[in-house]
mmCIF file of N, CA and C in Angstrom:
data_model
loop_
_atom_site.group_PDB
_atom_site.id
_atom_site.type_symbol
_atom_site.label_atom_id
_atom_site.label_comp_id
_atom_site.label_asym_id
_atom_site.label_seq_id
_atom_site.Cartn_x
_atom_site.Cartn_y
_atom_site.Cartn_z
ATOM 1 N N UNK A 21 1.022 -1.480 -0.303
ATOM 2 C CA UNK A 21 -0.344 0.000 -0.292
ATOM 3 C C UNK A 21 0.719 1.066 0.058
ATOM 4 N N UNK A 22 0.411 2.601 -0.434
ATOM 5 C CA UNK A 22 0.746 3.714 -0.104
ATOM 6 C C UNK A 22 0.122 5.083 -0.103
ATOM 7 N N UNK A 23 0.564 5.561 0.643
ATOM 8 C CA UNK A 23 -0.156 7.158 0.906
ATOM 9 C C UNK A 23 0.176 7.895 -0.155
ATOM 10 N N UNK A 24 -0.098 8.850 -0.508
ATOM 11 C CA UNK A 24 0.672 9.842 -1.515
ATOM 12 C C UNK A 24 0.336 11.660 -1.186
ATOM 13 N N UNK A 25 0.685 12.071 -0.601
ATOM 14 C CA UNK A 25 0.551 13.702 -0.492
ATOM 15 C C UNK A 25 1.565 14.780 -1.154
ATOM 16 N N UNK A 26 0.823 15.248 -2.414
ATOM 17 C CA UNK A 26 0.765 17.038 -3.195
ATOM 18 C C UNK A 26 1.068 18.038 -2.504
ATOM 19 N N UNK A 27 1.441 18.243 -3.210
ATOM 20 C CA UNK A 27 2.624 19.944 -3.211
ATOM 21 C C UNK A 27 2.858 20.638 -3.682
ATOM 22 N N UNK A 28 2.162 21.636 -3.384
ATOM 23 C CA UNK A 28 3.891 22.478 -4.688
ATOM 24 C C UNK A 28 1.699 23.457 -5.200
ATOM 25 N N UNK A 29 0.866 23.382 -5.379
ATOM 26 C CA UNK A 29 0.569 24.193 -5.724
ATOM 27 C C UNK A 29 -0.176 25.903 -5.453
ATOM 28 N N UNK A 30 -0.748 26.303 -6.216
ATOM 29 C CA UNK A 30 -0.996 27.417 -5.750
ATOM 30 C C UNK A 30 -1.113 28.977 -6.447
ATOM 31 N N UNK A 31 -1.614 30.423 -6.811
ATOM 32 C CA UNK A 31 -1.733 31.149 -7.753
ATOM 33 C C UNK A 31 -0.626 31.236 -9.029
ATOM 34 N N UNK A 32 -1.080 31.354 -9.854
ATOM 35 C CA UNK A 32 0.054 31.672 -10.211
ATOM 36 C C UNK A 32 -0.718 32.637 -11.427
ATOM 37 N N UNK A 33 0.390 33.714 -12.840
ATOM 38 C CA UNK A 33 -0.131 34.228 -13.406
ATOM 39 C C UNK A 33 0.290 33.420 -14.661
ATOM 40 N N UNK A 34 -0.245 33.861 -15.657
ATOM 41 C CA UNK A 34 -0.605 33.254 -16.880
ATOM 42 C C UNK A 34 1.227 33.375 -17.456
ATOM 43 N N UNK A 35 1.716 32.174 -18.067
ATOM 44 C CA UNK A 35 2.736 32.153 -18.792
ATOM 45 C C UNK A 35 4.280 31.526 -17.138
ATOM 46 N N UNK A 36 3.583 31.571 -15.608
ATOM 47 C CA UNK A 36 4.508 31.922 -15.196
ATOM 48 C C UNK A 36 5.265 30.420 -14.970
ATOM 49 N N UNK A 37 5.372 29.534 -14.095
ATOM 50 C CA UNK A 37 6.016 28.194 -13.667
ATOM 51 C C UNK A 37 5.789 27.610 -12.389
ATOM 52 N N UNK A 38 5.621 26.674 -11.745
ATOM 53 C CA UNK A 38 5.481 25.526 -11.119
ATOM 54 C C UNK A 38 5.544 24.741 -10.794
ATOM 55 N N UNK A 39 6.449 24.345 -9.704
ATOM 56 C CA UNK A 39 7.116 21.844 -9.041
ATOM 57 C C UNK A 39 5.970 22.288 -8.745
ATOM 58 N N UNK A 40 5.332 21.002 -8.760
ATOM 59 C CA UNK A 40 4.547 20.276 -7.938
ATOM 60 C C UNK A 40 5.189 18.899 -7.250
ATOM 61 N N UNK A 41 5.571 18.637 -6.223
ATOM 62 C CA UNK A 41 5.675 17.331 -5.449
ATOM 63 C C UNK A 41 4.498 16.227 -5.269
ATOM 64 N N UNK A 42 4.847 14.990 -5.151
ATOM 65 C CA UNK A 42 4.347 14.200 -4.878
ATOM 66 C C UNK A 42 5.236 13.225 -4.190
ATOM 67 N N UNK A 43 4.877 13.359 -3.242
ATOM 68 C CA UNK A 43 5.385 12.150 -2.181
ATOM 69 C C UNK A 43 5.278 10.900 -1.822
ATOM 70 N N UNK A 44 5.625 10.296 -1.170
ATOM 71 C CA UNK A 44 5.112 8.902 -1.366
ATOM 72 C C UNK A 44 4.999 7.663 0.007
ATOM 73 N N UNK A 45 4.307 7.009 0.609
ATOM 74 C CA UNK A 45 4.577 6.599 1.644
ATOM 75 C C UNK A 45 4.716 5.332 1.618
ATOM 76 N N UNK A 46 5.818 4.445 1.139
ATOM 77 C CA UNK A 46 6.086 3.192 0.992
ATOM 78 C C UNK A 46 6.822 2.978 1.206
ATOM 79 N N UNK A 47 7.239 1.822 1.352
ATOM 80 C CA UNK A 47 9.040 0.525 1.819
ATOM 81 C C UNK A 47 9.251 0.413 -0.389
ATOM 82 N N UNK A 48 8.552 0.188 -1.011
ATOM 83 C CA UNK A 48 8.731 -0.278 -2.074
ATOM 84 C C UNK A 48 8.581 0.505 -3.527
ATOM 85 N N UNK A 49 8.219 1.929 -3.496
ATOM 86 C CA UNK A 49 8.217 3.081 -4.041
ATOM 87 C C UNK A 49 8.254 2.332 -5.845
ATOM 88 N N UNK A 50 9.415 1.298 -5.634
ATOM 89 C CA UNK A 50 9.471 0.986 -6.747
ATOM 90 C C UNK A 50 8.824 -0.144 -7.182
ATOM 91 N N UNK A 51 7.979 -0.266 -6.584
ATOM 92 C CA UNK A 51 6.805 -1.263 -7.552
ATOM 93 C C UNK A 51 5.740 -0.546 -7.383
ATOM 94 N N UNK A 52 5.841 1.321 -7.787
ATOM 95 C CA UNK A 52 4.794 2.026 -9.112
ATOM 96 C C UNK A 52 5.002 2.290 -9.393
ATOM 97 N N UNK A 53 3.958 2.752 -10.891
ATOM 98 C CA UNK A 53 4.045 4.118 -11.702
ATOM 99 C C UNK A 53 3.770 5.084 -11.350
ATOM 100 N N UNK A 54 3.720 6.448 -11.389
ATOM 101 C CA UNK A 54 3.619 7.141 -10.867
ATOM 102 C C UNK A 54 2.837 8.232 -12.261
ATOM 103 N N UNK A 55 1.085 8.652 -11.947
ATOM 104 C CA UNK A 55 0.656 9.533 -12.639
ATOM 105 C C UNK A 55 0.526 10.416 -12.217
ATOM 106 N N UNK A 56 0.226 11.753 -12.132
ATOM 107 C CA UNK A 56 -0.273 12.919 -12.559
ATOM 108 C C UNK A 56 -1.048 13.386 -13.484
ATOM 109 N N UNK A 57 -2.670 13.661 -12.729
ATOM 110 C CA UNK A 57 -3.656 13.589 -13.228
ATOM 111 C C UNK A 57 -4.443 15.027 -12.886
ATOM 112 N N UNK A 58 -4.996 16.081 -13.485
ATOM 113 C CA UNK A 58 -5.654 16.762 -13.185
ATOM 114 C C UNK A 58 -7.437 17.348 -13.047
ATOM 115 N N UNK A 59 -8.372 17.779 -12.482
ATOM 116 C CA UNK A 59 -9.744 17.995 -12.261
ATOM 117 C C UNK A 59 -10.177 19.749 -12.382
ATOM 118 N N UNK A 60 -10.662 19.832 -13.255
ATOM 119 C CA UNK A 60 -11.353 20.987 -13.454
ATOM 120 C C UNK A 60 -12.079 21.521 -13.258
ATOM 121 N N UNK A 61 -12.907 22.832 -12.330
ATOM 122 C CA UNK A 61 -14.308 23.084 -12.224
ATOM 123 C C UNK A 61 -15.564 22.241 -13.250
ATOM 124 N N UNK A 62 -16.159 21.328 -12.892
ATOM 125 C CA UNK A 62 -17.076 21.179 -14.053
ATOM 126 C C UNK A 62 -16.787 20.271 -14.801
ATOM 127 N N UNK A 63 -15.733 19.284 -14.749
ATOM 128 C CA UNK A 63 -14.623 18.847 -16.314
ATOM 129 C C UNK A 63 -14.328 17.522 -15.301
ATOM 130 N N UNK A 64 -14.152 16.154 -16.694
ATOM 131 C CA UNK A 64 -14.371 15.093 -15.824
ATOM 132 C C UNK A 64 -12.202 15.576 -15.342
ATOM 133 N N UNK A 65 -11.723 13.653 -14.390
ATOM 134 C CA UNK A 65 -10.685 14.119 -14.698
ATOM 135 C C UNK A 65 -9.704 13.992 -16.503
ATOM 136 N N UNK A 66 -8.542 14.099 -16.438
ATOM 137 C CA UNK A 66 -8.090 14.193 -16.735
ATOM 138 C C UNK A 66 -6.531 13.717 -16.755
ATOM 139 N N UNK A 67 -5.989 13.152 -17.946
ATOM 140 C CA UNK A 67 -4.763 12.582 -17.902
ATOM 141 C C UNK A 67 -4.214 13.323 -17.312
ATOM 142 N N UNK A 68 -2.676 13.726 -16.730
ATOM 143 C CA UNK A 68 -1.738 14.525 -17.465
ATOM 144 C C UNK A 68 -0.248 13.661 -18.255
ATOM 145 N N UNK A 69 0.709 13.180 -17.517
ATOM 146 C CA UNK A 69 1.536 12.109 -17.249
ATOM 147 C C UNK A 69 2.160 11.025 -16.575
ATOM 148 N N UNK A 70 2.234 10.310 -17.039
ATOM 149 C CA UNK A 70 3.077 9.114 -16.345
ATOM 150 C C UNK A 70 4.384 8.737 -16.209
ATOM 151 N N UNK A 71 4.953 8.078 -15.000
ATOM 152 C CA UNK A 71 6.634 8.145 -15.440
ATOM 153 C C UNK A 71 6.986 6.552 -14.826
ATOM 154 N N UNK A 72 7.531 5.677 -15.630
ATOM 155 C CA UNK A 72 7.845 4.399 -14.796
ATOM 156 C C UNK A 72 8.933 4.117 -14.100
ATOM 157 N N UNK A 73 8.715 3.085 -13.156
ATOM 158 C CA UNK A 73 8.915 2.822 -11.511
ATOM 159 C C UNK A 73 10.388 3.552 -11.812
ATOM 160 N N UNK A 74 11.281 2.731 -13.038
ATOM 161 C CA UNK A 74 12.364 3.235 -13.436
ATOM 162 C C UNK A 74 13.202 4.749 -13.314
ATOM 163 N N UNK A 75 12.229 5.690 -13.564
ATOM 164 C CA UNK A 75 11.883 6.907 -13.623
ATOM 165 C C UNK A 75 12.542 8.157 -14.981
ATOM 166 N N UNK A 76 12.780 6.258 -15.944
ATOM 167 C CA UNK A 76 12.785 7.175 -17.016
ATOM 168 C C UNK A 76 11.742 6.570 -18.445
ATOM 169 N N UNK A 77 11.059 6.563 -18.220
ATOM 170 C CA UNK A 77 10.118 5.858 -19.520
ATOM 171 C C UNK A 77 8.917 6.664 -18.468
ATOM 172 N N UNK A 78 8.350 7.777 -19.660
ATOM 173 C CA UNK A 78 8.085 8.334 -19.389
ATOM 174 C C UNK A 78 6.026 8.446 -20.575
ATOM 175 N N UNK A 79 4.968 9.293 -20.166
ATOM 176 C CA UNK A 79 3.911 9.202 -20.795
ATOM 177 C C UNK A 79 3.553 10.264 -20.828
ATOM 178 N N UNK A 80 3.517 11.189 -21.562
ATOM 179 C CA UNK A 80 2.691 12.492 -21.703
ATOM 180 C C UNK A 80 1.757 12.322 -22.275
ATOM 181 N N UNK A 81 0.375 13.474 -21.974
ATOM 182 C CA UNK A 81 -1.165 14.193 -22.582
ATOM 183 C C UNK A 81 -0.578 14.644 -23.838
ATOM 184 N N UNK A 82 -0.607 15.187 -24.550
ATOM 185 C CA UNK A 82 -1.015 15.605 -26.011
ATOM 186 C C UNK A 82 -0.288 17.467 -25.433
ATOM 187 N N UNK A 83 -1.664 17.907 -24.660
ATOM 188 C CA UNK A 83 -1.361 18.954 -23.690
ATOM 189 C C UNK A 83 -0.135 18.832 -23.168
ATOM 190 N N UNK A 84 -0.058 18.316 -22.225
ATOM 191 C CA UNK A 84 1.467 19.042 -21.837
ATOM 192 C C UNK A 84 3.263 18.535 -22.213
ATOM 193 N N UNK A 85 3.633 17.588 -23.861
ATOM 194 C CA UNK A 85 4.155 16.953 -23.401
ATOM 195 C C UNK A 85 5.546 18.151 -23.761
ATOM 196 N N UNK A 86 4.868 19.667 -24.527
ATOM 197 C CA UNK A 86 6.249 20.549 -24.903
ATOM 198 C C UNK A 86 6.629 22.018 -23.205
ATOM 199 N N UNK A 87 5.283 21.990 -22.289
ATOM 200 C CA UNK A 87 5.281 22.525 -21.110
ATOM 201 C C UNK A 87 5.521 21.654 -19.854
ATOM 202 N N UNK A 88 5.763 21.100 -19.645
ATOM 203 C CA UNK A 88 5.554 20.427 -17.930
ATOM 204 C C UNK A 88 6.502 18.873 -18.463
ATOM 205 N N UNK A 89 7.100 18.216 -17.241
ATOM 206 C CA UNK A 89 8.913 17.867 -17.342
ATOM 207 C C UNK A 89 8.462 17.056 -15.871
ATOM 208 N N UNK A 90 7.823 15.838 -16.291
ATOM 209 C CA UNK A 90 7.797 15.099 -14.441
ATOM 210 C C UNK A 90 9.748 14.026 -14.582
ATOM 211 N N UNK A 91 9.612 14.000 -12.989
ATOM 212 C CA UNK A 91 10.777 12.863 -12.115
ATOM 213 C C UNK A 91 10.003 12.970 -11.636
ATOM 214 N N UNK A 92 11.782 11.833 -10.897
ATOM 215 C CA UNK A 92 10.997 11.003 -9.724
ATOM 216 C C UNK A 92 12.625 10.183 -9.387
ATOM 217 N N UNK A 93 12.621 10.986 -7.692
ATOM 218 C CA UNK A 93 13.508 10.465 -7.368
ATOM 219 C C UNK A 93 13.536 9.521 -5.921
ATOM 220 N N UNK A 94 13.564 8.292 -6.768
ATOM 221 C CA UNK A 94 13.265 7.090 -5.792
ATOM 222 C C UNK A 94 13.926 6.832 -4.510
ATOM 223 N N UNK A 95 15.197 7.390 -4.658
ATOM 224 C CA UNK A 95 16.151 7.517 -3.013
ATOM 225 C C UNK A 95 14.883 8.368 -1.668
ATOM 226 N N UNK A 96 14.103 8.808 -2.105
ATOM 227 C CA UNK A 96 13.676 9.442 -2.041
ATOM 228 C C UNK A 96 12.091 9.339 -1.447
ATOM 229 N N UNK A 97 11.179 8.720 -2.116
ATOM 230 C CA UNK A 97 10.111 8.512 -2.627
ATOM 231 C C UNK A 97 9.174 9.921 -3.050
ATOM 232 N N UNK A 98 9.674 10.113 -4.136
ATOM 233 C CA UNK A 98 9.073 11.765 -4.143
ATOM 234 C C UNK A 98 9.077 11.696 -6.449
ATOM 235 N N UNK A 99 7.861 12.204 -7.053
ATOM 236 C CA UNK A 99 8.024 12.823 -7.654
ATOM 237 C C UNK A 99 7.161 13.670 -7.886
ATOM 238 N N UNK A 100 7.645 14.592 -8.817
ATOM 239 C CA UNK A 100 7.531 16.229 -9.229
ATOM 240 C C UNK A 100 6.588 16.498 -10.986
ATOM 241 N N UNK A 101 6.340 17.410 -10.891
ATOM 242 C CA UNK A 101 5.501 17.941 -11.916
ATOM 243 C C UNK A 101 5.930 19.540 -12.608
ATOM 244 N N UNK A 102 7.296 19.660 -13.374
ATOM 245 C CA UNK A 102 7.817 20.805 -13.108
ATOM 246 C C UNK A 102 6.685 21.050 -14.574
ATOM 247 N N UNK A 103 5.423 22.948 -14.290
ATOM 248 C CA UNK A 103 4.524 23.080 -15.662
ATOM 249 C C UNK A 103 5.223 24.279 -15.208
ATOM 250 N N UNK A 104 5.802 24.375 -17.084
ATOM 251 C CA UNK A 104 6.275 26.180 -17.542
ATOM 252 C C UNK A 104 4.924 26.741 -18.395
ATOM 253 N N UNK A 105 5.047 28.364 -18.733
ATOM 254 C CA UNK A 105 4.366 28.508 -19.302
ATOM 255 C C UNK A 105 2.686 28.295 -18.751
ATOM 256 N N UNK A 106 2.191 28.405 -17.670
ATOM 257 C CA UNK A 106 1.193 28.083 -17.178
ATOM 258 C C UNK A 106 -0.130 28.393 -18.334
ATOM 259 N N UNK A 107 -1.048 28.246 -18.268
ATOM 260 C CA UNK A 107 -1.635 29.001 -19.241
ATOM 261 C C UNK A 107 -3.158 28.588 -17.805
ATOM 262 N N UNK A 108 -4.136 29.609 -19.416
ATOM 263 C CA UNK A 108 -5.898 29.745 -17.614
ATOM 264 C C UNK A 108 -6.226 28.619 -17.626
ATOM 265 N N UNK A 109 -6.331 27.376 -18.807
ATOM 266 C CA UNK A 109 -7.177 26.447 -19.268
ATOM 267 C C UNK A 109 -5.887 25.413 -18.216
ATOM 268 N N UNK A 110 -4.884 25.932 -17.723
ATOM 269 C CA UNK A 110 -4.395 25.199 -16.271
ATOM 270 C C UNK A 110 -5.203 24.955 -15.554
ATOM 271 N N UNK A 111 -6.040 25.407 -15.076
ATOM 272 C CA UNK A 111 -6.394 25.507 -14.075
ATOM 273 C C UNK A 111 -7.633 24.719 -13.054
ATOM 274 N N UNK A 112 -6.518 23.469 -12.095
ATOM 275 C CA UNK A 112 -7.259 22.681 -12.280
ATOM 276 C C UNK A 112 -6.610 21.871 -11.007
ATOM 277 N N UNK A 113 -7.359 20.776 -9.749
ATOM 278 C CA UNK A 113 -7.263 20.614 -9.366
ATOM 279 C C UNK A 113 -6.115 19.412 -9.567
ATOM 280 N N UNK A 114 -4.578 19.123 -8.956
ATOM 281 C CA UNK A 114 -3.747 17.975 -9.912
ATOM 282 C C UNK A 114 -3.325 16.966 -8.417
ATOM 283 N N UNK A 115 -3.763 15.451 -8.796
ATOM 284 C CA UNK A 115 -4.027 15.266 -7.761
ATOM 285 C C UNK A 115 -1.973 13.284 -8.877
ATOM 286 N N UNK A 116 -2.246 13.244 -7.991
ATOM 287 C CA UNK A 116 -0.750 11.881 -8.104
ATOM 288 C C UNK A 116 -1.212 10.900 -7.784
ATOM 289 N N UNK A 117 -1.047 10.171 -8.933
ATOM 290 C CA UNK A 117 -2.071 8.259 -8.126
ATOM 291 C C UNK A 117 -0.555 6.951 -8.537
ATOM 292 N N UNK A 118 -0.334 6.251 -8.024
ATOM 293 C CA UNK A 118 -0.010 4.872 -8.160
ATOM 294 C C UNK A 118 -0.243 4.412 -8.838
ATOM 295 N N UNK A 119 0.155 3.469 -9.787
ATOM 296 C CA UNK A 119 -0.483 2.279 -10.091
ATOM 297 C C UNK A 119 0.225 1.177 -10.183
ATOM 298 N N UNK A 120 0.254 -0.113 -10.274
ATOM 299 C CA UNK A 120 0.880 -1.522 -10.019
ATOM 300 C C UNK A 120 1.961 -0.958 -10.957
ATOM 301 N N UNK A 121 3.199 -1.631 -11.451
ATOM 302 C CA UNK A 121 4.197 -1.805 -12.472
ATOM 303 C C UNK A 121 3.584 -2.135 -13.463
ATOM 304 N N UNK A 122 2.437 -3.143 -13.097
ATOM 305 C CA UNK A 122 2.136 -4.167 -14.227
ATOM 306 C C UNK A 122 1.353 -2.590 -15.202
ATOM 307 N N UNK A 123 0.705 -1.929 -15.278
ATOM 308 C CA UNK A 123 0.294 -0.676 -15.988
ATOM 309 C C UNK A 123 1.083 0.703 -15.857
ATOM 310 N N UNK A 124 0.666 1.209 -17.383
ATOM 311 C CA UNK A 124 1.909 2.150 -17.121
ATOM 312 C C UNK A 124 0.838 3.138 -18.401
ATOM 313 N N UNK A 125 0.338 4.850 -17.983
ATOM 314 C CA UNK A 125 -0.766 4.248 -19.329
ATOM 315 C C UNK A 125 -1.280 5.439 -18.645
ATOM 316 N N UNK A 126 -2.458 6.226 -19.505
ATOM 317 C CA UNK A 126 -3.381 6.906 -18.944
ATOM 318 C C UNK A 126 -5.340 6.901 -18.535
ATOM 319 N N UNK A 127 -5.184 5.208 -18.096
ATOM 320 C CA UNK A 127 -6.815 4.878 -16.876
ATOM 321 C C UNK A 127 -6.459 5.736 -15.928
ATOM 322 N N UNK A 128 -7.219 6.156 -15.801
ATOM 323 C CA UNK A 128 -6.709 7.230 -14.282
ATOM 324 C C UNK A 128 -8.247 4.755 -13.105
ATOM 325 N N UNK A 129 -7.972 4.155 -13.705
ATOM 326 C CA UNK A 129 -9.469 3.130 -13.074
ATOM 327 C C UNK A 129 -8.122 2.558 -12.831
ATOM 328 N N UNK A 130 -7.301 2.307 -14.140
ATOM 329 C CA UNK A 130 -5.932 1.565 -13.487
ATOM 330 C C UNK A 130 -5.189 1.668 -11.954
ATOM 331 N N UNK A 131 -4.985 2.757 -11.234
ATOM 332 C CA UNK A 131 -4.217 3.992 -10.451
ATOM 333 C C UNK A 131 -5.071 3.153 -9.226
ATOM 334 N N UNK A 132 -3.992 2.537 -8.692
ATOM 335 C CA UNK A 132 -4.729 1.647 -7.326
ATOM 336 C C UNK A 132 -4.771 2.827 -6.208
ATOM 337 N N UNK A 133 -3.977 3.939 -5.973
ATOM 338 C CA UNK A 133 -3.789 4.882 -4.727
ATOM 339 C C UNK A 133 -3.674 6.214 -5.388
ATOM 340 N N UNK A 134 -4.794 6.795 -5.053
ATOM 341 C CA UNK A 134 -4.810 8.820 -5.314
ATOM 342 C C UNK A 134 -4.134 9.794 -3.787
ATOM 343 N N UNK A 135 -3.835 11.224 -4.221
ATOM 344 C CA UNK A 135 -3.325 12.145 -2.878
ATOM 345 C C UNK A 135 -4.763 12.369 -3.425
ATOM 346 N N UNK A 136 -5.153 13.945 -2.786
ATOM 347 C CA UNK A 136 -5.821 14.294 -1.932
ATOM 348 C C UNK A 136 -5.616 15.450 -3.261
ATOM 349 N N UNK A 137 -4.892 16.155 -3.354
ATOM 350 C CA UNK A 137 -4.971 16.795 -4.536
ATOM 351 C C UNK A 137 -4.100 18.038 -4.148
ATOM 352 N N UNK A 138 -3.933 19.379 -5.376
ATOM 353 C CA UNK A 138 -3.601 20.163 -4.479
ATOM 354 C C UNK A 138 -4.078 21.203 -5.848
ATOM 355 N N UNK A 139 -4.283 22.831 -5.454
ATOM 356 C CA UNK A 139 -5.396 23.267 -6.280
ATOM 357 C C UNK A 139 -4.721 24.521 -6.969
ATOM 358 N N UNK A 140 -4.218 24.362 -8.804
ATOM 359 C CA UNK A 140 -3.115 25.092 -9.091
ATOM 360 C C UNK A 140 -4.114 26.490 -10.006
ATOM 361 N N UNK A 141 -4.108 27.709 -9.626
ATOM 362 C CA UNK A 141 -4.981 28.122 -10.306
ATOM 363 C C UNK A 141 -4.050 29.561 -10.998
ATOM 364 N N UNK A 142 -5.038 29.397 -11.980
ATOM 365 C CA UNK A 142 -3.761 30.312 -13.441
ATOM 366 C C UNK A 142 -4.579 31.444 -13.948
ATOM 367 N N UNK A 143 -4.037 32.708 -13.238
ATOM 368 C CA UNK A 143 -5.114 33.587 -14.002
ATOM 369 C C UNK A 143 -4.659 34.462 -14.833
ATOM 370 N N UNK A 144 -5.309 35.450 -15.629
ATOM 371 C CA UNK A 144 -4.769 35.251 -16.977
ATOM 372 C C UNK A 144 -4.819 37.141 -16.727
#
């Protein structure tokens, strides 16, 4: 089992940057791939990016490919999401989630554990 806690959200002007962090409490962090999802008010949850247990393989949603960068530090049980050139449409609650290493991809239903989310608000 793993507990996830996101941090780093906040209010930023359009064009600015934020770095989100996801801290995992588990003795077996490398048993999990970690994904970031987001949910804007009135909208369905949306996949952002996934990083494999090895920290090498990544899978980005199209909108995130050029502006967002995911990384992980297995020694610290941490995953980071660097978001640059933020746009008003990036406003959402951002969640990190863990899937067992047998699954790597955008389907939220395949992720077993979720954090509580961190709010990102981009002002135009």
